[in-house]
Every structure is written in C-alpha cells, then in structure tokens.
mmCIF file of C-alpha atoms in Angstrom:
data_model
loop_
_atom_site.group_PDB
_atom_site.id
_atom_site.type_symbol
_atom_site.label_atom_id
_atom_site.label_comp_id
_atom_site.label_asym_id
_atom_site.label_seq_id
_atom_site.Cartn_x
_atom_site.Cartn_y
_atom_site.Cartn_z
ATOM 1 C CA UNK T 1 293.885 -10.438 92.242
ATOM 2 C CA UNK T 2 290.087 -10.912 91.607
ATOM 3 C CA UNK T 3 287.166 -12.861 93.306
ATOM 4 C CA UNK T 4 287.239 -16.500 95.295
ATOM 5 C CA UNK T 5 285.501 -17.672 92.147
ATOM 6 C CA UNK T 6 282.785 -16.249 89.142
ATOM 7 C CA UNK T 7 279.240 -16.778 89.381
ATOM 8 C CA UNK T 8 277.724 -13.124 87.559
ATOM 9 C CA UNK T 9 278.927 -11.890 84.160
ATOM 10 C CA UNK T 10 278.332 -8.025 84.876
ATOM 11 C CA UNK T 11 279.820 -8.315 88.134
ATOM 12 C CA UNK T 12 283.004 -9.847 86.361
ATOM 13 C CA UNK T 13 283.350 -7.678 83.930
ATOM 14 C CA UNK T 14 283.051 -4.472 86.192
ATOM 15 C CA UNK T 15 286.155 -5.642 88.174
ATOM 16 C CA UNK T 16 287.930 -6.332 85.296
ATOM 17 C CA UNK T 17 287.037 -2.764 84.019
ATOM 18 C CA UNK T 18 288.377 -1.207 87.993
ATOM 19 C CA UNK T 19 291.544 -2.960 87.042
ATOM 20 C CA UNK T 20 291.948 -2.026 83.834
ATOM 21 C CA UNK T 21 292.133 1.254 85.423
ATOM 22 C CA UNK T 22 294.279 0.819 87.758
ATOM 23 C CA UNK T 23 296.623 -1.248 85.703
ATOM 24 C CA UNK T 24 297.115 1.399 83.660
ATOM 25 C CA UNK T 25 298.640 3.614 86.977
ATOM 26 C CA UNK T 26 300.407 1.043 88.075
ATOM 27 C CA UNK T 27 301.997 -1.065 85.248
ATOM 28 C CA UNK T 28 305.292 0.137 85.243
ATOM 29 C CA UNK T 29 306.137 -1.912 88.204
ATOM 30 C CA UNK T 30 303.181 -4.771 88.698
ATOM 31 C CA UNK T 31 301.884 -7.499 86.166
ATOM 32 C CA UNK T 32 298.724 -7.440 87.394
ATOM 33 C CA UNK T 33 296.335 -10.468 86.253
ATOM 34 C CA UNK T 34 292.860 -11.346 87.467
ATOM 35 C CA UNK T 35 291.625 -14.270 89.338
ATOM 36 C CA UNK T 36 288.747 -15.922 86.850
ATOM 37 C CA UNK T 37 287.754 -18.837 88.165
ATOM 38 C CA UNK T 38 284.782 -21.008 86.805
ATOM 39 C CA UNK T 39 285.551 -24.006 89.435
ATOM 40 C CA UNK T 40 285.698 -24.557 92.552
ATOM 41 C CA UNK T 41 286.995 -27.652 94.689
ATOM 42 C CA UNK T 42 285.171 -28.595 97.773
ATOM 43 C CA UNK T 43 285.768 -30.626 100.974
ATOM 44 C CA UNK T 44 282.367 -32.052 101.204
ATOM 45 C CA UNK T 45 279.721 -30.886 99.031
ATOM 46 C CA UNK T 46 278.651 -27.611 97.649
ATOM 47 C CA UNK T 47 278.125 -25.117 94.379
ATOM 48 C CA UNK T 48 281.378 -26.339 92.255
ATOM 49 C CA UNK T 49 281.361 -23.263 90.283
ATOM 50 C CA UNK T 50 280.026 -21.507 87.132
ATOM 51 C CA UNK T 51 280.879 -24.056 84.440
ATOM 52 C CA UNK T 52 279.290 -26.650 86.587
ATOM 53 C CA UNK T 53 275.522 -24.478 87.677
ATOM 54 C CA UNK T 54 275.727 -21.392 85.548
ATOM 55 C CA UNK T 55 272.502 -20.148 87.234
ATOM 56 C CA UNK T 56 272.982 -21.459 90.917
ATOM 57 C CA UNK T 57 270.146 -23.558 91.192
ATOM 58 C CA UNK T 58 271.437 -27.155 90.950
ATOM 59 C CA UNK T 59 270.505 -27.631 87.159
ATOM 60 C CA UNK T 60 273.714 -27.693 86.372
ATOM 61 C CA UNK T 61 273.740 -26.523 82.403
ATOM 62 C CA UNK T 62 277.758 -27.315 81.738
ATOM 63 C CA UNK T 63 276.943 -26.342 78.347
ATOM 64 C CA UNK T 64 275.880 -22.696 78.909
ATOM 65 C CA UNK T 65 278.610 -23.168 81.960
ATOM 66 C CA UNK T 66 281.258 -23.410 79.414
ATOM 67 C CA UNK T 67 279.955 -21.103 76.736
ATOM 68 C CA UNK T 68 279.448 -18.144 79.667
ATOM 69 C CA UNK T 69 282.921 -18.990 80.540
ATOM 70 C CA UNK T 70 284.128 -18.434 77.543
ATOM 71 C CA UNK T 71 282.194 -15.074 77.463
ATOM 72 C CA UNK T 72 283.101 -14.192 80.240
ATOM 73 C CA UNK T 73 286.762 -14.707 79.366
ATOM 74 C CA UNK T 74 287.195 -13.004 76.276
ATOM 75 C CA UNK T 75 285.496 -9.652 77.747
ATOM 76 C CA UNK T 76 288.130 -9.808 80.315
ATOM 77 C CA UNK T 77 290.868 -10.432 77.504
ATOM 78 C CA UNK T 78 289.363 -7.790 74.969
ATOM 79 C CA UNK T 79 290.350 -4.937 78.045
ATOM 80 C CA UNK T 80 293.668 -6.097 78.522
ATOM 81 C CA UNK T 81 293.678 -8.079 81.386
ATOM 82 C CA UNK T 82 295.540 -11.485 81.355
ATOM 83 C CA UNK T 83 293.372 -14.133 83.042
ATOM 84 C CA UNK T 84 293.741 -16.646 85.959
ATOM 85 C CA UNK T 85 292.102 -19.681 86.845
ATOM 86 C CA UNK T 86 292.120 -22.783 88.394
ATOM 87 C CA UNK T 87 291.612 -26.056 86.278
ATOM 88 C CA UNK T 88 289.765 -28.280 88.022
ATOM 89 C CA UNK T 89 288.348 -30.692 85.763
ATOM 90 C CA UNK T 90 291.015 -31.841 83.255
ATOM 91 C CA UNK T 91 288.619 -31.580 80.475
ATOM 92 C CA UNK T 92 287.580 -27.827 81.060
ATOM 93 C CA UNK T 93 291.211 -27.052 79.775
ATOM 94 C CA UNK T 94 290.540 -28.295 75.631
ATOM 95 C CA UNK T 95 287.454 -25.317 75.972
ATOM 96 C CA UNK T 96 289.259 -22.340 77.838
ATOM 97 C CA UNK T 97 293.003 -22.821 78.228
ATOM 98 C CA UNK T 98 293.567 -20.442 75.043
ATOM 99 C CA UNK T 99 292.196 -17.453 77.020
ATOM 100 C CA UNK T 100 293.952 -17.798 80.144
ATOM 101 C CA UNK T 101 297.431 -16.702 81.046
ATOM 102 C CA UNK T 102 298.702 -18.303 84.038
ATOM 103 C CA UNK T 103 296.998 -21.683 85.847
ATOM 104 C CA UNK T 104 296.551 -22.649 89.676
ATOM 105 C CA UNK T 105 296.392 -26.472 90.714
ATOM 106 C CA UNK T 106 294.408 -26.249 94.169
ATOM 107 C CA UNK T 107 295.871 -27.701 97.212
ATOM 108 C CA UNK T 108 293.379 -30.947 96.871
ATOM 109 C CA UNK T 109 294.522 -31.821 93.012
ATOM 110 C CA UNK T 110 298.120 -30.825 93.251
ATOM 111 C CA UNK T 111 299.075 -34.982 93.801
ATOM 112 C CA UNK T 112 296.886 -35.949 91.227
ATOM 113 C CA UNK T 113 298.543 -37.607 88.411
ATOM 114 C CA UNK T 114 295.623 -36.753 85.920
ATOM 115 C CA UNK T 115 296.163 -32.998 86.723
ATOM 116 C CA UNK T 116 299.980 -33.021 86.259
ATOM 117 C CA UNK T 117 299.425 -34.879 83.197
ATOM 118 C CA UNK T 118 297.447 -31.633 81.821
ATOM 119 C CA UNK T 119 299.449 -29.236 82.772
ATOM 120 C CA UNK T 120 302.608 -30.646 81.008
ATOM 121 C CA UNK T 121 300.719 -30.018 78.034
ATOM 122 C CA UNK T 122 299.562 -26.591 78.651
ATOM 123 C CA UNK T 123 301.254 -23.722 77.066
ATOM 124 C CA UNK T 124 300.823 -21.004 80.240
ATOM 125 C CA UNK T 125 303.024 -20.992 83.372
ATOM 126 C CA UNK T 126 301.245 -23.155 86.048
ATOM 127 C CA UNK T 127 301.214 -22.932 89.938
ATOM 128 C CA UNK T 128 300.759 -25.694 92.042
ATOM 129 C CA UNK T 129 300.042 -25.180 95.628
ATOM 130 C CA UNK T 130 301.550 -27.030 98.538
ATOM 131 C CA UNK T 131 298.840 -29.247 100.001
ATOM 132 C CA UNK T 132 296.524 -28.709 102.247
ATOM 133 C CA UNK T 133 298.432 -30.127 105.267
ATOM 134 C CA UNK T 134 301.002 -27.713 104.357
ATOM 135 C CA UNK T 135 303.383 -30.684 102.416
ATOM 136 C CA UNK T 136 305.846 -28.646 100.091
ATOM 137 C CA UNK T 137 307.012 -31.965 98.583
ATOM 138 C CA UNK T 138 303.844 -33.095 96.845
ATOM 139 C CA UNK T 139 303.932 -29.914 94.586
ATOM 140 C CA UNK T 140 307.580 -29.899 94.309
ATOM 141 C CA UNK T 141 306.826 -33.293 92.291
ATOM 142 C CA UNK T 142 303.810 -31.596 90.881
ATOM 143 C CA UNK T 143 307.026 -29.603 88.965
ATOM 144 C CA UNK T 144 308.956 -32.359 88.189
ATOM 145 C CA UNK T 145 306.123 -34.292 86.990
ATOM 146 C CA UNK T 146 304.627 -30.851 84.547
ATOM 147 C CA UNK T 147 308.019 -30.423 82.964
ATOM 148 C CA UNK T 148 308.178 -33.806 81.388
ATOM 149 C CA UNK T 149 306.384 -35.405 78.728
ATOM 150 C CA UNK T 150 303.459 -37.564 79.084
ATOM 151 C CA UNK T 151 300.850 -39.740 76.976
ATOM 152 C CA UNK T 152 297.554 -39.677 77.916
ATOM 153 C CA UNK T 153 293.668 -40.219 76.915
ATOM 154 C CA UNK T 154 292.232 -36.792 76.836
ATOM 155 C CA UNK T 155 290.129 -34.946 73.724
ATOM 156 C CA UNK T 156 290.893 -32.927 70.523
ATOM 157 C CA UNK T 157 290.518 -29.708 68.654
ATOM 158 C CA UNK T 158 287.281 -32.147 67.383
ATOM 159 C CA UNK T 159 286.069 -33.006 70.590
ATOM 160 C CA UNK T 160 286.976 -36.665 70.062
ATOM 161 C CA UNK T 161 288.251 -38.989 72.183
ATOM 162 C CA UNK T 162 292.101 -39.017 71.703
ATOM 163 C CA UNK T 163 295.795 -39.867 72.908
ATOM 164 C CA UNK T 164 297.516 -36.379 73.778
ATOM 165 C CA UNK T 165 301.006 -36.426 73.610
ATOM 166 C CA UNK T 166 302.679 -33.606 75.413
ATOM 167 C CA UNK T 167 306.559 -31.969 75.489
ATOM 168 C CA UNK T 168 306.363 -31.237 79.074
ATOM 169 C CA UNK T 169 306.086 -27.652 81.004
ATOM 170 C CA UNK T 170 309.327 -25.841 81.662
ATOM 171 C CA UNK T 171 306.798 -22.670 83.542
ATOM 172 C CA UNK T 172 305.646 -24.715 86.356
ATOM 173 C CA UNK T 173 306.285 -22.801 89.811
ATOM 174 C CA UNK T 174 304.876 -23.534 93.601
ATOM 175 C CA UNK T 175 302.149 -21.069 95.229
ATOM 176 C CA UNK T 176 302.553 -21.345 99.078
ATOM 177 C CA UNK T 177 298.831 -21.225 100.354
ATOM 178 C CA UNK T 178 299.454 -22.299 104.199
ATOM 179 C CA UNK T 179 298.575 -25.567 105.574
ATOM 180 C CA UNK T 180 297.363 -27.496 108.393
ATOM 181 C CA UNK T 181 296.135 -24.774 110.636
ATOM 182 C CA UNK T 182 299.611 -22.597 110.152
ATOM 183 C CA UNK T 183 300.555 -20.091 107.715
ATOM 184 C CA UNK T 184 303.946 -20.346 105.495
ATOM 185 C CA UNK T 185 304.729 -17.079 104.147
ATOM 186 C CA UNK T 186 307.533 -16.588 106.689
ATOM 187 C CA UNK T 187 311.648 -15.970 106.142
ATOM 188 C CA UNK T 188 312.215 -19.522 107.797
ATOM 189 C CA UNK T 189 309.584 -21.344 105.481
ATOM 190 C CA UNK T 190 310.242 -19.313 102.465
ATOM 191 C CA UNK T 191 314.049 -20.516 103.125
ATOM 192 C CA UNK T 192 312.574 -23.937 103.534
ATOM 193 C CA UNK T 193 310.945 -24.089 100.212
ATOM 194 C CA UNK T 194 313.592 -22.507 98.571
ATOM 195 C CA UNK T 195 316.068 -25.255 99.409
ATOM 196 C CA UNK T 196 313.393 -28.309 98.483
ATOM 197 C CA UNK T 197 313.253 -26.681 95.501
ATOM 198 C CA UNK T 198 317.173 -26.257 94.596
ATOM 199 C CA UNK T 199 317.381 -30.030 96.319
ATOM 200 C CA UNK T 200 315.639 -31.105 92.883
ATOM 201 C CA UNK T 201 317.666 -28.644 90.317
ATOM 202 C CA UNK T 202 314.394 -25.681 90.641
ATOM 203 C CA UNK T 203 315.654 -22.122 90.560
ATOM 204 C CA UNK T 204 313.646 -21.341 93.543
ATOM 205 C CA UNK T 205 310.254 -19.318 92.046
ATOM 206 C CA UNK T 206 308.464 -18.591 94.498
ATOM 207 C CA UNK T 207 303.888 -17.420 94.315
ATOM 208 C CA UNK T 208 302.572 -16.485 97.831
ATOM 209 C CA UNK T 209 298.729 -17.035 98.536
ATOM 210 C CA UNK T 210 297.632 -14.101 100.600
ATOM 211 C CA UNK T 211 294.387 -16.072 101.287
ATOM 212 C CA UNK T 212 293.513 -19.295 103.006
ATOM 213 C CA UNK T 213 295.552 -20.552 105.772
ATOM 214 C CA UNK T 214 298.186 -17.459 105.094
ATOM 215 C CA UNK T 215 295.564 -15.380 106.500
ATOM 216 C CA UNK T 216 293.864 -17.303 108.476
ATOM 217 C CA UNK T 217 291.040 -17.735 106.243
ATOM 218 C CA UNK T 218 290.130 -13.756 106.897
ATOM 219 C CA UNK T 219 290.275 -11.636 104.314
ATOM 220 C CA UNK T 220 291.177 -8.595 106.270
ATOM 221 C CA UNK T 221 294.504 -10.859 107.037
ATOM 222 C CA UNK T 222 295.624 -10.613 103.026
ATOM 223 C CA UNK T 223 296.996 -6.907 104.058
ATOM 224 C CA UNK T 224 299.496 -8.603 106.925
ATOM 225 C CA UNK T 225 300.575 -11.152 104.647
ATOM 226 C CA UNK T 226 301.563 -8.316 101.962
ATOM 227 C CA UNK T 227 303.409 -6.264 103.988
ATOM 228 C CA UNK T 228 305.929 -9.287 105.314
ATOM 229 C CA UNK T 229 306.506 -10.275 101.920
ATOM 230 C CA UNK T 230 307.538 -6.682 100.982
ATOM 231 C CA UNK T 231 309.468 -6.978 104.152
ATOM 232 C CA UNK T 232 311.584 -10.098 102.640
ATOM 233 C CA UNK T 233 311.860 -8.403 99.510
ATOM 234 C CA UNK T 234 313.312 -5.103 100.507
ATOM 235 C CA UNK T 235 315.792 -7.774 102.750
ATOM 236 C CA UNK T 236 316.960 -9.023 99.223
ATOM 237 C CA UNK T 237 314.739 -11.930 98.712
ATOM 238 C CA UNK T 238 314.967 -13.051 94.795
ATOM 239 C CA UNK T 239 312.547 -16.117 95.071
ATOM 240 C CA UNK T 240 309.001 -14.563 95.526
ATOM 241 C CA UNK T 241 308.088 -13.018 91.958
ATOM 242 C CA UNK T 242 304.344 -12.787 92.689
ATOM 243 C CA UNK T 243 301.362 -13.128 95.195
ATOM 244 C CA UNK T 244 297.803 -13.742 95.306
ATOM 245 C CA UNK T 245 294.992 -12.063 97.001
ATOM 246 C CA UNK T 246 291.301 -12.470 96.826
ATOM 247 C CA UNK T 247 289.310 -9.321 96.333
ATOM 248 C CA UNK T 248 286.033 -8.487 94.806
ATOM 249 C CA UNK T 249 283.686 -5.077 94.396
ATOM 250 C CA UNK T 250 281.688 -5.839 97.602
ATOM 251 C CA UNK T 251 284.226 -7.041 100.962
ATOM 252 C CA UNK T 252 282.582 -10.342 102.667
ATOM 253 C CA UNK T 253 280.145 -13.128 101.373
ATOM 254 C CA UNK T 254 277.116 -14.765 101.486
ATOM 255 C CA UNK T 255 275.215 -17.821 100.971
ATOM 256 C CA UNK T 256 273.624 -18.516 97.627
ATOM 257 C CA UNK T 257 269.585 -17.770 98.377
ATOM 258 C CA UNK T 258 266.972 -19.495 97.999
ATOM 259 C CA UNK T 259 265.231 -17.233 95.375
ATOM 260 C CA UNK T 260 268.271 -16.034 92.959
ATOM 261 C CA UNK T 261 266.877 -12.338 93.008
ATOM 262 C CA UNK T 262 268.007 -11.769 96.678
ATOM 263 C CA UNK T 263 271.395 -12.197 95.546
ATOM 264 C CA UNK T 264 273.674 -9.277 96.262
ATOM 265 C CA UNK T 265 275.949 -7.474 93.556
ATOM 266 C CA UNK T 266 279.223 -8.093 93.857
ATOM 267 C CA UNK T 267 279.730 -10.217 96.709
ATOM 268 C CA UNK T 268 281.382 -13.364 96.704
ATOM 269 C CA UNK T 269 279.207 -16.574 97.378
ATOM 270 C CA UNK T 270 282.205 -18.715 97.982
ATOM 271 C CA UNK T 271 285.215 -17.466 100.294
ATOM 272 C CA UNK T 272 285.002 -14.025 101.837
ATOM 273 C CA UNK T 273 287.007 -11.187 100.037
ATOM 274 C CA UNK T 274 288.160 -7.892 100.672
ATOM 275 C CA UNK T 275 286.314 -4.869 98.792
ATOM 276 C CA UNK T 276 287.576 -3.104 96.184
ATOM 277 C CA UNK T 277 288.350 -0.054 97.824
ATOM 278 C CA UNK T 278 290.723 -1.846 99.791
ATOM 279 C CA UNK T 279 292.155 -3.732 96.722
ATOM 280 C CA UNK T 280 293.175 -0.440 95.184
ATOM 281 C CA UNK T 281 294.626 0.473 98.444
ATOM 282 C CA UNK T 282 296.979 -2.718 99.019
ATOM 283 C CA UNK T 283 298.108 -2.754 95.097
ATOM 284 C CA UNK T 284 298.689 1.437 95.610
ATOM 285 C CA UNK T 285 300.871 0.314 98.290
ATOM 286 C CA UNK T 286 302.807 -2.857 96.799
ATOM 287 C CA UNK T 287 303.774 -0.376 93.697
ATOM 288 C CA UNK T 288 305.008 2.604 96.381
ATOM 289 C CA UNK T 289 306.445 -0.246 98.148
ATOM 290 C CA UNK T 290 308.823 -2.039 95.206
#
C-alpha cells in the first residue's frame, strides 16, 4: 500500500512513519510493504516521475532524481518498512534495486524483452501485470522469460558499460490489474489465470491490483475489490497471497501547479488515492478478516 507514485520527501516519509505504526498492530497476520515509486509510465505525455523532474518543473535533474530516490528509500528502510516500486527504466535498477523488496512491471512494459531481461537478474520477487487490454498471456511469458538466464548490455557496480550475465528469477509472480474497460479480480477469472499459469508448470501465485481497471479507476472502488478477494479466500482460495491498493495521507489528486508553492501536502499528483484514514480502516479490516 502507499501512493500512485513519490514526488515530496516529507510527505513520503510521514506515510511510511503511519505504517510503521500500524505494522506494528497488525504484523502478526499482514506483510505489509509500501508502494515507492520514483516512475511513472504514461499513455501520451506527462510528469514521468521523481527520478525523471525531482522538482516538477520540467528541468528534469535525473541526478538529484536518483540521489533523492535513494534518500528517500533508505528513510523508508531505516523504519522497517520493505519497499515497492516499479522499474521503469532498465537502468534505474543498477542505482536502487538494493533498497527495494519486491518489483512491479506496469501493464505497458510487461512484453518488453529489455524489461524481462532485468528482472531475471534481480534478486527481489517481481510482479508483472497482465496488459493493459487485460491479456494474461503476455505476463505469463513475462515469468517464463524472468526465470531464465539471459546476456545482455546493461552497466556495472562502476557505472561502465558492460555485458550482464544473469541466473534467471525463480520469484516472478502475475499482478492482475484489470484490462480493457473490465475488471479481473473475479472467481471465474482468478480460475482463469490460475489454469494459464499451471498450463506452463507455475504454481498458481496470484497479486491482485485493487486500483486501475479493478476499480474502475476510483479509488473509493479499492474497498469492493478487498472485500471479494477476502470472499475467495475464506471459500478456500490458495492462489492470491497478496494485493495492492493505492493510498496516500490526503484521499484524491490534483494537477501539478503552475507555481510549486500551491501544491497541496499529501495529495497525489498522479492517480487519485484513498486517504489515510481509510487505509487504516481497510488494512484493520483485512487483518480481522484473515
């Protein structure tokens, strides 16, 4: 659980802080992990994240990008709280992959053979998501692709230009984020996924987006989404070990101003999320739930 993406350090670090909290009540029955991420795909154009334009105003300073991310990260890791994040840009991973726990592959990378080549060199468990027409089979060989070995031009611990040779992933999983105007978080297309998945030798693990086209793309939605995979689980489901929902201190959005200063604390700029009163409510309930 955290925010759609990063773009203020104190912000961060105060939600990271409310779940330290919280983890602490709860962490007898939920890993919980923060969403931390630095960049951000888009369909057209727009702000691509805090690595890319650290202060929002299209000067884009990767190199206080990355070093803020970096920050940013180990704060988060010096309370305790395992870290999330999408890798977008293949070289990102050589500067922050040692601080994050788990990975996502967005629904507009997960066929890209430069991006499986990364992750089958990564030493965290990586999700990638079905595709953004709702195709299962794209990150189903997204898997097969991660757990094998692969040569490749990438850099080193030096920052040169070298040939990476990797071992393959054996933690690569699926996160089912909707698709093509419909959700799929439902028995019939978690039993759909399931057998794709044993069709090409997977023990069916199973990550659930609460966001996107699961909910409709509204944030309020995330709760509905919950509460039918707690359905399925209290049915006997075994494949669905973890979800995802967006969340930050303030519920809602906005658009990045034109003068900085009008921003407001704690709101996402990027996809609308629910508050964090409501996040503490919805985790409350997945832990009296289980």
């Amino acid at each position: 659980t955290g925010p759609c993406s990063i773009h203020d350090r104190k912000s961060a670090i105060e939600y990271a802080q409310k779940l330290k909290k919280i983890q602490k009540k709860l962490g007898d029955k939920l890993f919980i992990m923060m969403r931390v991420y630095f960049e951000k795909p888009r369909t057209t154009t727009g702000w691509k994240g805090l690595i890319s334009d650290p202060y929002l105003d299209e000067s884009y300073n990767m190199s206080e990008g990355t070093k803020l991310a970096r920050e940013i990260l180990i704060d988060i890791a010096e309370l305790g709280i395992p870290a999330t994040t999408e890798l977008l840009d293949p070289i990102t991973a050589a500067y922050i992959a040692e601080l994050v726990s788990w990975v996502a592959i967005g629904a507009r990378t997960t066929e890209s053979q430069t991006h499986r080549q990364m992750t089958s060199g990564l030493s965290t468990p990586v999700g990638f998501k079905n595709n953004s027409d709702g195709n299962l089979d794209v990150a189903v060989n997204a898997m097969m692709s991660a757990k094998s070995s692969h040569s490749f031009l990438g850099i080193d611990d030096d920052g040169n230009c070298a040939i990476i040779e990797t071992s393959g992933n054996p933690d690569a999983h699926i996160v089912l984020r909707g698709g093509a105007g419909r959700p799929n978080y439902h028995m019939e297309d978690i039993e759909e996924c399931e057998n794709k998945l044993k069709a090409k030798g997977f023990t069916p693990k199973i990550m659930i987006d609460c966001s996107h086209e699961n909910s409709g793309k509204d944030p309020k939605k995330q709760k509905i989404v919950i509460m039918d995979i707690l359905a399925q689980k209290q049915m006997g489901n075994k494949s669905i070990f973890g979800i995802m929902i967006e969340s930050n201190l303030k519920e809602g959005r906005q658009d990045i101003p034109e003068n900085i200063s009008d921003l407001k604390y704690g709101l996402s700029i990027t996809d609308a999320c629910i508050g964090w009163e409501e996040t503490e409510k919805l985790l409350r309930y997945i832990h009296k739930t289980l």
